[in-house]
């Protein structure tokens, strides 16, 4: 049980809720934003003292039933509920180590996706394999030092990687990137490589440190993303994330809707390939 992280997470989730969000009257003027501790305790069916101790990092480990009640009271998402359980020490034991080895079958799928960008990424952001189209879209990560083979690291430390996103999308991209790493950190608190990546990023990027301290958590799933390519221009692509739970790896495939301008530009990107992206 990580009492300090659990306390911080509970406080932040409580202060983001308004009484109306949980069906309570606003009542008298509040000195601080969010719900009061006694209100959360009431919604969860627990004593105010017990909940207060949890927020002060001095409470005993709550039962699974109590954790579920607190998650409901704080209106947590599925990812946030899982995060709460992890912080309370209720993650089931992991019987397998994580690995960077990409299975041959997954590499075969990657290679056959010749007309659309696709890459295999670990849940801590390590880019493990790219097809030619992914290299054309994002740049060839194999040309970089090994320490830079991580998408989170590149986003927060490399201006060129960040400029691949439209300016108005960058804040959101930063937030979801950190929230996803947060979820990985909670699932594997003893993983030295995840912890080392977080330490390096906190030391290098004030933006990352602030987002990390905000304690948002969300596992990255399918989405629509926009990319600014230096040759073909703006691309709006559907991002499909196929999970491989056995090795904590994801096959990420980017596609454009047929007939769209992005579809035409993706076709142009396939023709252009890597020939104008040396060092990109």
PDB file of N, CA, C and O in Angstrom, residues 133 231-233 262-273:
ATOM      1  N   UNK A 133       5.994   2.929 -42.995  1.00  0.00           N
ATOM      2  CA  UNK A 133       5.079   4.068 -42.957  1.00  0.00           C
ATOM      3  C   UNK A 133       5.134   4.794 -41.613  1.00  0.00           C
ATOM      4  O   UNK A 133       5.014   6.029 -41.551  1.00  0.00           O
ATOM      5  N   UNK A 231       6.246  17.135 -44.886  1.00  0.00           N
ATOM      6  CA  UNK A 231       6.159  17.022 -46.342  1.00  0.00           C
ATOM      7  C   UNK A 231       4.721  17.076 -46.829  1.00  0.00           C
ATOM      8  O   UNK A 231       4.380  17.853 -47.718  1.00  0.00           O
ATOM      9  N   UNK A 232       3.836  16.277 -46.248  1.00  0.00           N
ATOM     10  CA  UNK A 232       2.473  16.157 -46.776  1.00  0.00           C
ATOM     11  C   UNK A 232       1.461  17.021 -46.038  1.00  0.00           C
ATOM     12  O   UNK A 232       0.318  17.146 -46.486  1.00  0.00           O
ATOM     13  N   UNK A 233       1.831  17.616 -44.922  1.00  0.00           N
ATOM     14  CA  UNK A 233       0.930  18.510 -44.212  1.00  0.00           C
ATOM     15  C   UNK A 233       0.124  17.829 -43.119  1.00  0.00           C
ATOM     16  O   UNK A 233       0.531  16.803 -42.565  1.00  0.00           O
ATOM     17  N   UNK A 262      -7.027  13.543 -45.725  1.00  0.00           N
ATOM     18  CA  UNK A 262      -5.971  12.834 -45.008  1.00  0.00           C
ATOM     19  C   UNK A 262      -5.637  11.517 -45.696  1.00  0.00           C
ATOM     20  O   UNK A 262      -4.474  11.082 -45.698  1.00  0.00           O
ATOM     21  N   UNK A 263      -6.638  10.866 -46.284  1.00  0.00           N
ATOM     22  CA  UNK A 263      -6.403   9.617 -47.007  1.00  0.00           C
ATOM     23  C   UNK A 263      -5.483   9.866 -48.204  1.00  0.00           C
ATOM     24  O   UNK A 263      -4.539   9.100 -48.455  1.00  0.00           O
ATOM     25  N   UNK A 264      -5.748  10.945 -48.917  1.00  0.00           N
ATOM     26  CA  UNK A 264      -4.904  11.288 -50.063  1.00  0.00           C
ATOM     27  C   UNK A 264      -3.478  11.620 -49.611  1.00  0.00           C
ATOM     28  O   UNK A 264      -2.505  11.226 -50.263  1.00  0.00           O
ATOM     29  N   UNK A 265      -3.375  12.319 -48.509  1.00  0.00           N
ATOM     30  CA  UNK A 265      -2.049  12.688 -48.015  1.00  0.00           C
ATOM     31  C   UNK A 265      -1.299  11.479 -47.476  1.00  0.00           C
ATOM     32  O   UNK A 265      -0.064  11.408 -47.578  1.00  0.00           O
ATOM     33  N   UNK A 266      -2.021  10.532 -46.923  1.00  0.00           N
ATOM     34  CA  UNK A 266      -1.372   9.305 -46.460  1.00  0.00           C
ATOM     35  C   UNK A 266      -0.845   8.509 -47.649  1.00  0.00           C
ATOM     36  O   UNK A 266       0.238   7.902 -47.574  1.00  0.00           O
ATOM     37  N   UNK A 267      -1.594   8.519 -48.751  1.00  0.00           N
ATOM     38  CA  UNK A 267      -1.117   7.871 -49.969  1.00  0.00           C
ATOM     39  C   UNK A 267       0.154   8.554 -50.482  1.00  0.00           C
ATOM     40  O   UNK A 267       1.105   7.892 -50.914  1.00  0.00           O
ATOM     41  N   UNK A 268       0.188   9.876 -50.406  1.00  0.00           N
ATOM     42  CA  UNK A 268       1.378  10.614 -50.816  1.00  0.00           C
ATOM     43  C   UNK A 268       2.548  10.271 -49.906  1.00  0.00           C
ATOM     44  O   UNK A 268       3.689  10.115 -50.371  1.00  0.00           O
ATOM     45  N   UNK A 269       2.269  10.131 -48.620  1.00  0.00           N
ATOM     46  CA  UNK A 269       3.328   9.771 -47.676  1.00  0.00           C
ATOM     47  C   UNK A 269       3.917   8.408 -48.013  1.00  0.00           C
ATOM     48  O   UNK A 269       5.132   8.196 -47.913  1.00  0.00           O
ATOM     49  N   UNK A 270       3.079   7.490 -48.452  1.00  0.00           N
ATOM     50  CA  UNK A 270       3.570   6.157 -48.828  1.00  0.00           C
ATOM     51  C   UNK A 270       4.518   6.244 -50.020  1.00  0.00           C
ATOM     52  O   UNK A 270       5.517   5.534 -50.085  1.00  0.00           O
ATOM     53  N   UNK A 271       4.210   7.169 -50.954  1.00  0.00           N
ATOM     54  CA  UNK A 271       5.065   7.324 -52.123  1.00  0.00           C
ATOM     55  C   UNK A 271       6.375   8.018 -51.749  1.00  0.00           C
ATOM     56  O   UNK A 271       7.468   7.602 -52.143  1.00  0.00           O
ATOM     57  N   UNK A 272       6.242   9.059 -50.920  1.00  0.00           N
ATOM     58  CA  UNK A 272       7.424   9.819 -50.520  1.00  0.00           C
ATOM     59  C   UNK A 272       8.349   8.954 -49.667  1.00  0.00           C
ATOM     60  O   UNK A 272       9.575   8.971 -49.803  1.00  0.00           O
ATOM     61  N   UNK A 273       7.746   8.173 -48.757  1.00  0.00           N
ATOM     62  CA  UNK A 273       8.523   7.290 -47.911  1.00  0.00           C
ATOM     63  C   UNK A 273       9.501   8.057 -47.047  1.00  0.00           C
ATOM     64  O   UNK A 273       9.206   9.127 -46.513  1.00  0.00           O
TER      65      UNK A 273
END
